[in-house]
mmCIF file of C-alpha atoms and ligand atoms in Angstrom:
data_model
loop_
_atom_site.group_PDB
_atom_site.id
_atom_site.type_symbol
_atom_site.label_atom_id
_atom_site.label_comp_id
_atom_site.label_asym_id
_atom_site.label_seq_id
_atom_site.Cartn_x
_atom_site.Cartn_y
_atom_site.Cartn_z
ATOM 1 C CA UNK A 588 140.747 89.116 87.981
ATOM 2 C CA UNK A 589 141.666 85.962 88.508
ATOM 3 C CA UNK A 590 143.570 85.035 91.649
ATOM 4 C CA UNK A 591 145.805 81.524 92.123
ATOM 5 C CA UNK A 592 147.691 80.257 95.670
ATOM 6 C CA UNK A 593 150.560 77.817 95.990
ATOM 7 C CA UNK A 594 149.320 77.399 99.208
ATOM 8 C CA UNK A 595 145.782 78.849 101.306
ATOM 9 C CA UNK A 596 145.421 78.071 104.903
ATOM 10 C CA UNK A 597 142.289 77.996 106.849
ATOM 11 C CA UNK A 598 142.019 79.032 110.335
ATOM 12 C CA UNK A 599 139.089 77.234 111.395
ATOM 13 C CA UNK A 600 137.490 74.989 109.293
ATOM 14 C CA UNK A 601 133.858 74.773 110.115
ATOM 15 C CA UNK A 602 130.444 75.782 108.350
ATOM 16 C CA UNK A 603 132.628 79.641 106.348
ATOM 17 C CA UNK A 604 136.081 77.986 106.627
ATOM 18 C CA UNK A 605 135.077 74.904 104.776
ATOM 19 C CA UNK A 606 132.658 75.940 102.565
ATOM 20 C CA UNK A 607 135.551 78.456 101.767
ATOM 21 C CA UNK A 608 137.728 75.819 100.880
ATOM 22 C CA UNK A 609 135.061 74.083 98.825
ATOM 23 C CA UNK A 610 135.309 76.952 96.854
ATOM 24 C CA UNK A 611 138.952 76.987 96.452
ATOM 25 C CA UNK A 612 138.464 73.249 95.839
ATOM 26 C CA UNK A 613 135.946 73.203 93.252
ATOM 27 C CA UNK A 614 137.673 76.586 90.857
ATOM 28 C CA UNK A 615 141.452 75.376 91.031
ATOM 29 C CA UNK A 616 142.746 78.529 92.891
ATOM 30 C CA UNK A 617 145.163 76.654 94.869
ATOM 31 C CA UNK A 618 147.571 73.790 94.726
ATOM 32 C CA UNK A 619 147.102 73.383 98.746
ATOM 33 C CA UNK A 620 144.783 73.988 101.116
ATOM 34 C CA UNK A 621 145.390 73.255 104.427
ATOM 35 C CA UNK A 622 143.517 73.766 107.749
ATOM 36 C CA UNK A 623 143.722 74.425 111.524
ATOM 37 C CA UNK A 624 140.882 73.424 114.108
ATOM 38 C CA UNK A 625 141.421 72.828 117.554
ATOM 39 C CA UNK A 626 139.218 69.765 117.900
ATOM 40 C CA UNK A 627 140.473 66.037 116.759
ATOM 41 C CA UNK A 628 137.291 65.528 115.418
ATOM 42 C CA UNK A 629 136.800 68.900 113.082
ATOM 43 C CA UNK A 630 140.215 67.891 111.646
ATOM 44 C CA UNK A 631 139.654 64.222 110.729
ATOM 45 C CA UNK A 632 135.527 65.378 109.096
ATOM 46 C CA UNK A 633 137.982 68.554 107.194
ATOM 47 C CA UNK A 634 140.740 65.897 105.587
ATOM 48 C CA UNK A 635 138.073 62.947 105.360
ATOM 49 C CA UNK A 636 136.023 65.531 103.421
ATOM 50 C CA UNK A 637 138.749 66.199 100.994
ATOM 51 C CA UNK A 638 138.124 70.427 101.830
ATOM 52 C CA UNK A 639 141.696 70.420 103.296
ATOM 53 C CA UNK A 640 144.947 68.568 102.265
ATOM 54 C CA UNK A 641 146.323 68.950 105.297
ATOM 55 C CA UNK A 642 145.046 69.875 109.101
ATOM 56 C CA UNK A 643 147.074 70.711 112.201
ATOM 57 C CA UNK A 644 145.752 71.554 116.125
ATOM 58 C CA UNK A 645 148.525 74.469 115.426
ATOM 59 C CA UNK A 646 147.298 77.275 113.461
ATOM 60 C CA UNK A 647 150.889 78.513 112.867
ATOM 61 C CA UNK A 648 152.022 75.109 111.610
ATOM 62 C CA UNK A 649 148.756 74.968 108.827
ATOM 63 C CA UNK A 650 149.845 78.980 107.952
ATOM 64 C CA UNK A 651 153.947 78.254 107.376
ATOM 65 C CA UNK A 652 154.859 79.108 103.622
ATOM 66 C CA UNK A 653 151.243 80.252 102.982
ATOM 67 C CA UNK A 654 149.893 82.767 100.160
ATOM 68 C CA UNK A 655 146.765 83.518 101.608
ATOM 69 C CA UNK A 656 145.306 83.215 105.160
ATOM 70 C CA UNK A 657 141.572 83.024 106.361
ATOM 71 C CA UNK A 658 140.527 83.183 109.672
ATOM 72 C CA UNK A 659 137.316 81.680 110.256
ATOM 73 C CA UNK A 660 136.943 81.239 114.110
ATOM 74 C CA UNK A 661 134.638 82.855 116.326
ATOM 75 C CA UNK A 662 134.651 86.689 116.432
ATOM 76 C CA UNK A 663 136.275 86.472 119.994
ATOM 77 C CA UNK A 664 138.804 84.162 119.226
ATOM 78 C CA UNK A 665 140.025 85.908 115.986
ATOM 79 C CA UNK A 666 142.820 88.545 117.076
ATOM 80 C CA UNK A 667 144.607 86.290 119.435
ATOM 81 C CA UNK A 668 144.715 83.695 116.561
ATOM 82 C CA UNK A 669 145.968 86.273 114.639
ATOM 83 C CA UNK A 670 148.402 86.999 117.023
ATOM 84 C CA UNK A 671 149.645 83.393 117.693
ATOM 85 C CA UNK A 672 149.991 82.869 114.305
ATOM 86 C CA UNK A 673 151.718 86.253 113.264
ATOM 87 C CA UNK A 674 155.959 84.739 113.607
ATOM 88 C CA UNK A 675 155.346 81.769 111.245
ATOM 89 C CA UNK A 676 153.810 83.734 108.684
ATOM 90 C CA UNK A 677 155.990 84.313 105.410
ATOM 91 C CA UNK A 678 156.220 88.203 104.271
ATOM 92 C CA UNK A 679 154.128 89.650 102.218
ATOM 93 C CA UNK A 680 150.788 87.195 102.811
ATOM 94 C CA UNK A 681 148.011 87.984 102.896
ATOM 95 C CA UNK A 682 146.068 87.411 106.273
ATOM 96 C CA UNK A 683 141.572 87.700 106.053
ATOM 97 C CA UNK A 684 138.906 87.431 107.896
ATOM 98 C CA UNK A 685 135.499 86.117 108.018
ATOM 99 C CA UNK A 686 134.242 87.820 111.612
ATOM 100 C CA UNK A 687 130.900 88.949 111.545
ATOM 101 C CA UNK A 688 131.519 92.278 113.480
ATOM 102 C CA UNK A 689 134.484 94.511 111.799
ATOM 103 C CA UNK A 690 135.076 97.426 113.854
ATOM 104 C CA UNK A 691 136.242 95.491 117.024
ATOM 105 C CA UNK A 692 138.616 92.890 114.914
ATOM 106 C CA UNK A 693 140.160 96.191 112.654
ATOM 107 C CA UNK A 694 140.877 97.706 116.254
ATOM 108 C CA UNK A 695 141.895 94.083 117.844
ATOM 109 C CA UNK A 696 144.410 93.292 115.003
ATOM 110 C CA UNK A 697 145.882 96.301 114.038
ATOM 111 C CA UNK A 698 148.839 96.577 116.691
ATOM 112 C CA UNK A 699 149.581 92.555 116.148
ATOM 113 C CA UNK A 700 149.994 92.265 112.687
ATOM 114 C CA UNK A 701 153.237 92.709 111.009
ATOM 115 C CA UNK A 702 154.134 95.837 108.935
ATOM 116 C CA UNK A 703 155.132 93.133 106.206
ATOM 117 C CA UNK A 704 151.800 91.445 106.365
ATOM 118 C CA UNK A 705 149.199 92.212 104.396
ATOM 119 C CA UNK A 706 145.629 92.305 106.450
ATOM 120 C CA UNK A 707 142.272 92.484 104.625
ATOM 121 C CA UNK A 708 138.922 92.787 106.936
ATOM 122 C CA UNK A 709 135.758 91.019 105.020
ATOM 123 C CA UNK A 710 133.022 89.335 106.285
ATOM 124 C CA UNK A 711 130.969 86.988 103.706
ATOM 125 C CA UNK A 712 127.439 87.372 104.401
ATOM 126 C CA UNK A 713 126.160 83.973 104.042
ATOM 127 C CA UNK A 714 125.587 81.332 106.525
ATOM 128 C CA UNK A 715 122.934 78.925 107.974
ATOM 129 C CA UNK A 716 122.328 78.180 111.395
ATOM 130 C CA UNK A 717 124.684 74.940 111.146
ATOM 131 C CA UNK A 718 127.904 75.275 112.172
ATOM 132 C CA UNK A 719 131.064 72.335 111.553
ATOM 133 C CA UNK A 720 132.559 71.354 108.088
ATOM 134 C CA UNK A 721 130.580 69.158 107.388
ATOM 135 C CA UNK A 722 127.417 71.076 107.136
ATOM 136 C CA UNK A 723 129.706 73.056 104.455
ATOM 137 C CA UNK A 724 128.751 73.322 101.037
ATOM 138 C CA UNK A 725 130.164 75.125 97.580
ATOM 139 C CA UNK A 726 127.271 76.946 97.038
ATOM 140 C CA UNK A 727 127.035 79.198 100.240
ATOM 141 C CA UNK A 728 128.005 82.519 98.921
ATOM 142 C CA UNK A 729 126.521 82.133 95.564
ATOM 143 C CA UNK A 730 124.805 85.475 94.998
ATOM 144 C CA UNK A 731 125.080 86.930 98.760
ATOM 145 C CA UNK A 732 126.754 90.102 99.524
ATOM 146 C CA UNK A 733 130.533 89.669 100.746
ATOM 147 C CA UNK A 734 131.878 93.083 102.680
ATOM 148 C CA UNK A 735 134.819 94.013 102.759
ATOM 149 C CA UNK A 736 136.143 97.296 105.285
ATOM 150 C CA UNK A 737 139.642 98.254 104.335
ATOM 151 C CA UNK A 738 141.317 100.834 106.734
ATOM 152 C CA UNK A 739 143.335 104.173 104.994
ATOM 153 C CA UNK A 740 146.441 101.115 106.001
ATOM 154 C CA UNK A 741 145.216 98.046 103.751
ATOM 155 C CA UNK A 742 146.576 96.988 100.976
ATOM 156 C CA UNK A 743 145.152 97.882 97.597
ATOM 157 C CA UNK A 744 146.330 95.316 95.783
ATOM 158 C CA UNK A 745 145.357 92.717 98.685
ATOM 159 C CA UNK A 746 141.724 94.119 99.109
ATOM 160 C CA UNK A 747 141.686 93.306 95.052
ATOM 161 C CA UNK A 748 142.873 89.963 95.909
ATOM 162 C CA UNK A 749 140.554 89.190 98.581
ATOM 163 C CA UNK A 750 137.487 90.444 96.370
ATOM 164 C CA UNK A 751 138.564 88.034 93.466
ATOM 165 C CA UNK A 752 138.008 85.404 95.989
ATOM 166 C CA UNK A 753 134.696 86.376 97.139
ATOM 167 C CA UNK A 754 133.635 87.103 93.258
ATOM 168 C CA UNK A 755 134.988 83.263 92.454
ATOM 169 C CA UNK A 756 132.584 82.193 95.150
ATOM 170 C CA UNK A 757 129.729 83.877 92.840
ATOM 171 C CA UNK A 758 129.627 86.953 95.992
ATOM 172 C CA UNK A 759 128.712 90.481 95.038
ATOM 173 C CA UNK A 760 131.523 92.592 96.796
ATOM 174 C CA UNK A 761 131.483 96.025 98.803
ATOM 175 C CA UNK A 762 133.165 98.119 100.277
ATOM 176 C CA UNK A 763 132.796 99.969 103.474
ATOM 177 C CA UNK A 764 133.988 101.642 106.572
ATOM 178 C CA UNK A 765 133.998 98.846 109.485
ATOM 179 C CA UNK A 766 131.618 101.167 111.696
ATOM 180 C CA UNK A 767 129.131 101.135 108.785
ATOM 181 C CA UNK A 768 128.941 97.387 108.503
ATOM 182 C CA UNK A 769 128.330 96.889 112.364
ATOM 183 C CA UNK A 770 125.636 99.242 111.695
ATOM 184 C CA UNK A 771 124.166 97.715 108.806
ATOM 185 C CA UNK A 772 124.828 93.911 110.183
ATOM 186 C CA UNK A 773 123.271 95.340 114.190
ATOM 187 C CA UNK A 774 119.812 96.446 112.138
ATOM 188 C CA UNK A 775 119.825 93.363 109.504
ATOM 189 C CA UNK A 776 121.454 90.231 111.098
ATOM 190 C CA UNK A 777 122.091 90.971 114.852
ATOM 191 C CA UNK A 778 118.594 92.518 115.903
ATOM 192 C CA UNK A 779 117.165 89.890 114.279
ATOM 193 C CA UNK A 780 118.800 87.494 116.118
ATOM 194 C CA UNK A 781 118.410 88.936 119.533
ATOM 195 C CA UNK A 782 114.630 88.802 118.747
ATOM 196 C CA UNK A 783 114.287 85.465 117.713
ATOM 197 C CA UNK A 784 116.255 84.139 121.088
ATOM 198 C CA UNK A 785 113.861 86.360 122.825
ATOM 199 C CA UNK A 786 110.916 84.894 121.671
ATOM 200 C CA UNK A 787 111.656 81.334 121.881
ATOM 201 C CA UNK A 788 112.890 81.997 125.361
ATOM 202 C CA UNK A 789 109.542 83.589 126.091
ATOM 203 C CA UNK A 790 107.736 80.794 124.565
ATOM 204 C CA UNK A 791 109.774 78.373 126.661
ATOM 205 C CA UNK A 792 109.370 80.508 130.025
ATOM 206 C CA UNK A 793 105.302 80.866 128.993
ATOM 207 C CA UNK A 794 105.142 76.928 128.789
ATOM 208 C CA UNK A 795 106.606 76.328 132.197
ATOM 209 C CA UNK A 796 104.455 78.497 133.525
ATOM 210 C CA UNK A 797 101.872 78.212 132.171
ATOM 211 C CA UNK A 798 101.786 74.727 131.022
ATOM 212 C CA UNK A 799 100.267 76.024 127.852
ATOM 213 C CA UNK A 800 101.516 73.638 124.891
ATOM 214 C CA UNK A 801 103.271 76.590 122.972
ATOM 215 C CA UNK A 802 105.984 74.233 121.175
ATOM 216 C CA UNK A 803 103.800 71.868 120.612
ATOM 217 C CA UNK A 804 102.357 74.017 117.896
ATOM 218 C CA UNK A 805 104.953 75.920 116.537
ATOM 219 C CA UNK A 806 103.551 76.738 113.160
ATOM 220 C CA UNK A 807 104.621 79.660 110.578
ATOM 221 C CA UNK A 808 106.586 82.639 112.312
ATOM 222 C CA UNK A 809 107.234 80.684 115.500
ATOM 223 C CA UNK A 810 108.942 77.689 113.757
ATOM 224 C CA UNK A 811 111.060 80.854 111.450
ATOM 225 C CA UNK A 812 111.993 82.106 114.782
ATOM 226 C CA UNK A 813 113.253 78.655 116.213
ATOM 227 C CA UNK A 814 115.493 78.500 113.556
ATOM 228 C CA UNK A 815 116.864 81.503 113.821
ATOM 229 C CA UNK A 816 117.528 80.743 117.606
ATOM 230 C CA UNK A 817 118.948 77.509 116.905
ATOM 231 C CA UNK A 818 122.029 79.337 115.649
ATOM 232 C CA UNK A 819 125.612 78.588 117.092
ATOM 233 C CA UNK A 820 125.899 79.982 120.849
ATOM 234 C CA UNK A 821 129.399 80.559 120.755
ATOM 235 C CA UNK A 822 128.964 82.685 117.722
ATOM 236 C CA UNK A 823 126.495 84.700 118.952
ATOM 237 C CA UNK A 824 127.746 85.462 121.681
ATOM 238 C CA UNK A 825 130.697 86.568 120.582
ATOM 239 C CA UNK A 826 128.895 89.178 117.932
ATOM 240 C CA UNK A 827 126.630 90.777 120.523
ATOM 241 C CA UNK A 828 130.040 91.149 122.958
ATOM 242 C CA UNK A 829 131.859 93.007 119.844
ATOM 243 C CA UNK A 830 129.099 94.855 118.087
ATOM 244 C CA UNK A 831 127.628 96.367 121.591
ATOM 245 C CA UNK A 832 127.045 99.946 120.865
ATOM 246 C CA UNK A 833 125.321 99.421 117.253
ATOM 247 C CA UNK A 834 123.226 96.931 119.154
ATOM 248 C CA UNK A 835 121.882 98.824 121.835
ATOM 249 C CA UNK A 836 121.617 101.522 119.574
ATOM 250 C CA UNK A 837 118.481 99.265 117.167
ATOM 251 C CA UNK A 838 117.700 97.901 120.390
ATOM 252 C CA UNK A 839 116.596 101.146 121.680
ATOM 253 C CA UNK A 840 114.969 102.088 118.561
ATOM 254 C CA UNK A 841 113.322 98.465 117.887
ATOM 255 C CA UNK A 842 111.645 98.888 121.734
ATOM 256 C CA UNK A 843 110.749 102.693 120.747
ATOM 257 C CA UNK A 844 108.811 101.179 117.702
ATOM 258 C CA UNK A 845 107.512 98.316 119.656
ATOM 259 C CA UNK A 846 105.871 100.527 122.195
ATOM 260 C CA UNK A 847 103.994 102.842 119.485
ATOM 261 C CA UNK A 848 102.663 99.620 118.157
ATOM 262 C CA UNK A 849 101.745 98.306 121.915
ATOM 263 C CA UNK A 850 99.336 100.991 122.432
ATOM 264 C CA UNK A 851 97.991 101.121 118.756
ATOM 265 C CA UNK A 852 96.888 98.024 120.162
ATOM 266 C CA UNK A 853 95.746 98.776 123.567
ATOM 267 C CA UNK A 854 93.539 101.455 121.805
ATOM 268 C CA UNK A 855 92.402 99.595 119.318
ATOM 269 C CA UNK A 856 93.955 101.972 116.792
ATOM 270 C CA UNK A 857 93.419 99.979 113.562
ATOM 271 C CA UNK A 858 94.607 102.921 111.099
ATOM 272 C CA UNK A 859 98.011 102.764 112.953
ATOM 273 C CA UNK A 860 98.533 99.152 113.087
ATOM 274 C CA UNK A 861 97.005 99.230 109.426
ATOM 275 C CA UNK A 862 99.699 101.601 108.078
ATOM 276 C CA UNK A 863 102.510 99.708 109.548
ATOM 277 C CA UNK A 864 101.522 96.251 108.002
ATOM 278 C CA UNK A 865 101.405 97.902 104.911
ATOM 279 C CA UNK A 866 104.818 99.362 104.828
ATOM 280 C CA UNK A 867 106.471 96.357 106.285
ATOM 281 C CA UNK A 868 104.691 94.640 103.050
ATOM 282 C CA UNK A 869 106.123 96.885 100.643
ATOM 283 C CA UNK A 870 109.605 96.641 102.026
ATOM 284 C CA UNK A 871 109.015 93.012 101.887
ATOM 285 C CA UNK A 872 107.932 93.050 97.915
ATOM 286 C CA UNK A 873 111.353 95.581 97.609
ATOM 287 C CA UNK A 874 113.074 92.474 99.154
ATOM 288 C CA UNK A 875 111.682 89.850 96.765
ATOM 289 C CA UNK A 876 112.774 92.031 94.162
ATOM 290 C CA UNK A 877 116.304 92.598 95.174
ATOM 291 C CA UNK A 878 116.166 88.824 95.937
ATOM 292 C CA UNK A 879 117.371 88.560 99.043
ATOM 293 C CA UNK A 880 114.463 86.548 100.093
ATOM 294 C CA UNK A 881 116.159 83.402 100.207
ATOM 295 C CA UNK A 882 117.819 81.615 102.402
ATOM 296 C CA UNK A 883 121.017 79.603 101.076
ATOM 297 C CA UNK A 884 119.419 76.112 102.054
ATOM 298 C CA UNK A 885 116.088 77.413 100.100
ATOM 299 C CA UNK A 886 118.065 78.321 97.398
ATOM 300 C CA UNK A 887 119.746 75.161 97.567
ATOM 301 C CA UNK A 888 116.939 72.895 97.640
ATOM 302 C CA UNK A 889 115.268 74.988 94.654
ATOM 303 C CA UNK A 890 118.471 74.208 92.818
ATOM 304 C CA UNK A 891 118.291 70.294 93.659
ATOM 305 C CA UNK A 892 114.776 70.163 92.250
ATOM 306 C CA UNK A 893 115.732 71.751 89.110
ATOM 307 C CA UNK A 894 118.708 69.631 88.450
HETATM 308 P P1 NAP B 1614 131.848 76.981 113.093
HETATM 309 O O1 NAP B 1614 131.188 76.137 112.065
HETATM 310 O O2 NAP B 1614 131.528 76.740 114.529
HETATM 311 O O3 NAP B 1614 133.424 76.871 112.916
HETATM 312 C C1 NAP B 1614 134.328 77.525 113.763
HETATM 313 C C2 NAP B 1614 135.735 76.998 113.559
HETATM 314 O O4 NAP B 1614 136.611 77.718 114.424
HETATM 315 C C3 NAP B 1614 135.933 75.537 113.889
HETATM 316 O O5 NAP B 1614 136.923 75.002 113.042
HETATM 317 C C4 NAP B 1614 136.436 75.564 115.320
HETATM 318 O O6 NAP B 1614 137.243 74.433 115.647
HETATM 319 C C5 NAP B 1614 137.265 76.823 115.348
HETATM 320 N N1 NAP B 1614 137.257 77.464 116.679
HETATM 321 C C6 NAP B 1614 136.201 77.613 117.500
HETATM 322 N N2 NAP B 1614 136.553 78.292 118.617
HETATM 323 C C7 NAP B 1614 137.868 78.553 118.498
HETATM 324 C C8 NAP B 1614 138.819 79.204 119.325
HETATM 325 N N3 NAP B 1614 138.470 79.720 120.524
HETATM 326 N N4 NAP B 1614 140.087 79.284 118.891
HETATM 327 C C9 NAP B 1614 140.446 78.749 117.693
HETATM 328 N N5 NAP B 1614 139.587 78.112 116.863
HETATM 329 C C10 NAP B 1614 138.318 78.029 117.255
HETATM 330 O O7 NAP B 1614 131.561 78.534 112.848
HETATM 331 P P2 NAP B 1614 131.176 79.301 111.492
HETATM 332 O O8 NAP B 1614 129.694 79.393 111.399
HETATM 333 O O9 NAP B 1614 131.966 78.739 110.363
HETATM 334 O O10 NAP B 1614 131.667 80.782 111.862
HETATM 335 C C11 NAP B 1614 133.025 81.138 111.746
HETATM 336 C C12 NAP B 1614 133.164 82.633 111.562
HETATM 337 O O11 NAP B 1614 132.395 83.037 110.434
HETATM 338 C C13 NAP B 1614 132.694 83.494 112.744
HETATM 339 O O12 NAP B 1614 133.599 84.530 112.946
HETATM 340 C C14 NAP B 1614 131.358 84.049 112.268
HETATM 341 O O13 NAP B 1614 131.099 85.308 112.856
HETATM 342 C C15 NAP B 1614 131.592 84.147 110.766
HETATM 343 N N6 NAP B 1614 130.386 84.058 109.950
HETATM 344 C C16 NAP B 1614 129.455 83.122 110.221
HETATM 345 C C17 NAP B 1614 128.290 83.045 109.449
HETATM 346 C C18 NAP B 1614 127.245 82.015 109.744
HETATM 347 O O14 NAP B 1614 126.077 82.233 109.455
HETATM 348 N N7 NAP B 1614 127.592 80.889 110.311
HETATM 349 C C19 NAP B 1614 128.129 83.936 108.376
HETATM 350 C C20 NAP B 1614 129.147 84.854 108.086
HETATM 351 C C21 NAP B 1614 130.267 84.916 108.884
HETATM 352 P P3 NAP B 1614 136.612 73.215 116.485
HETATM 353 O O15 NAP B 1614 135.430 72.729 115.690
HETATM 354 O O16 NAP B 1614 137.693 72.244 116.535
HETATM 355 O O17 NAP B 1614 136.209 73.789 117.824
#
């Protein structure tokens, strides 16, 4: 299917929203794009990038007469955005998402959008640990999985619309119930997360304390780990204040698991510790060969040197 706008708005256009709009850009699906941020300075890098035609501080002024909406802001900020933006909206659009937590935004939208507007949950699972449009780039999605968690209320014919988009931006697209994602995105992306600012905290805390030159040497896992943690605050926040239950839920099972392995250690059980490792290393082989085993600025770089 393919899918063209007269006119697609973007509600936020930092690392998703622009990338988005790269997208839209670089395939022709729409005559305009404009764009809402509420910083001077996100504006002017969107317009002096060419992603947007047009950018206003006003979401509702960049969404008047528009086809197609998506919000890209912060998971906290993206229901009242919604809502602000909800009386300049023409009938009939179609309003998406980008949030990476579902159930809370499905919940959080559904009594402020219009009966005559068309709402499609999705979240794009792509991203680096940049954030602002201009770390934005075409190739983001290319090959990542995009998710998508209609309600018995959405639109068919929207969802379909929505999916074209994410299939244009070279995404493989699912479908799901918005409790499922937070599931799968609490064990995959947000546990992961919460790890890796635990451990570079520690290693921060153990330095002070023990003036031990811990950073100095980040090597290997450590330096993974302080990438990871170098993600967006605001973001991250925002998912671990939305996705709480599925959360604590791998938490408790992730500090279960931690504690088996704790004392395989402290009784220098080697089968134990041995069996582990070598399931974690088959998942990881099942991993290369799904290949999900790169990350977009990998892939990206491995692209460069073959061009
Ligand atoms: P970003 O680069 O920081 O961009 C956020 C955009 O939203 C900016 O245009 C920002 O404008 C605007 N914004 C920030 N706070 C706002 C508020 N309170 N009200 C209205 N607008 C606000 O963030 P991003 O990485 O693109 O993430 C955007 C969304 O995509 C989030 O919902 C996130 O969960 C989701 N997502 C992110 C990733 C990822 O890895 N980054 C992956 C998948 C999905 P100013 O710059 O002017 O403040």
């Amino acid at each position: 299917m393919t899918v063209h706008f007269h006119k697609a708005a973007i509600v936020g256009v930092g690392l998703i929203g622009s990338s988005l709009a790269r997208v839209l850009r670089a395939r022709g699906m729409a005559d305009e794009i404009t764009g809402a941020a509420r910083s001077e300075k996100t504006r002017g890098a969107a317009v002096a990038l060419g992603v947007v035609d047009r950018a206003f501080e006003n979401p509702a002024d960049a969404v008047a007469d528009a086809d197609i909406v998506f919000v890209c802001t912060p998971v906290g900020a993206i229901a009242q955005t919604v809502a602000d933006f909800m009386p300049a909206l023409k009938s009939g659009v179609i309003v998406t998402d980008v949030g990476s937590v579902k159930a809370e935004i499905v919940a959080q939208t559904a009594p402020v959008v219009r009966p005559d507007v068309r709402f499609v949950p999705a979240h794009p699972v792509a991203g680096t640990e940049k954030s602002g449009p201009e770390n934005g780039f075409v190739e983001l999605f290319e090959g990542r999985w995009c998710i998508l968690t209609p309600t018995e209320k959405t639109d068919a014919s929207a969802v379909e619309t929505v999916r074209a988009v994410w299939e244009a931006a070279g995404m493989k697209v699912e479908e799901m119930s918005p409790e499922r994602h937070d599931r799968v995105m609490a064990l995959m992306s947000h546990l992961p997360h919460l790890i890796a600012y635990t451990i570079v905290g520690t290693a921060d805390d153990m330095e002070k304390d023990t003036g031990a030159d811990v950073i100095k040497y980040a090597a290997g896992g450590f330096r993974d780990f302080t990438r990871i943690a170098g993600s967006d605050p605001v973001m991250w926040r925002d998912i671990f204040l939305n996705n709480t239950d599925a959360v604590l839920d791998c938490l408790q099972r992730f500090c279960e698991d931690l504690t088996v392995l704790q004392k395989a250690i402290r009784r220098r059980d080697g089968r134990t510790l041995q069996d582990w490792f070598t399931r974690t290393r088959r998942i990881r082989r099942e991993v290369i060969d799904a290949r999900q085993d790169q990350p977009e600025n990998e892939k990206l770089l491995l692209k460069d040197k073959k061009k």
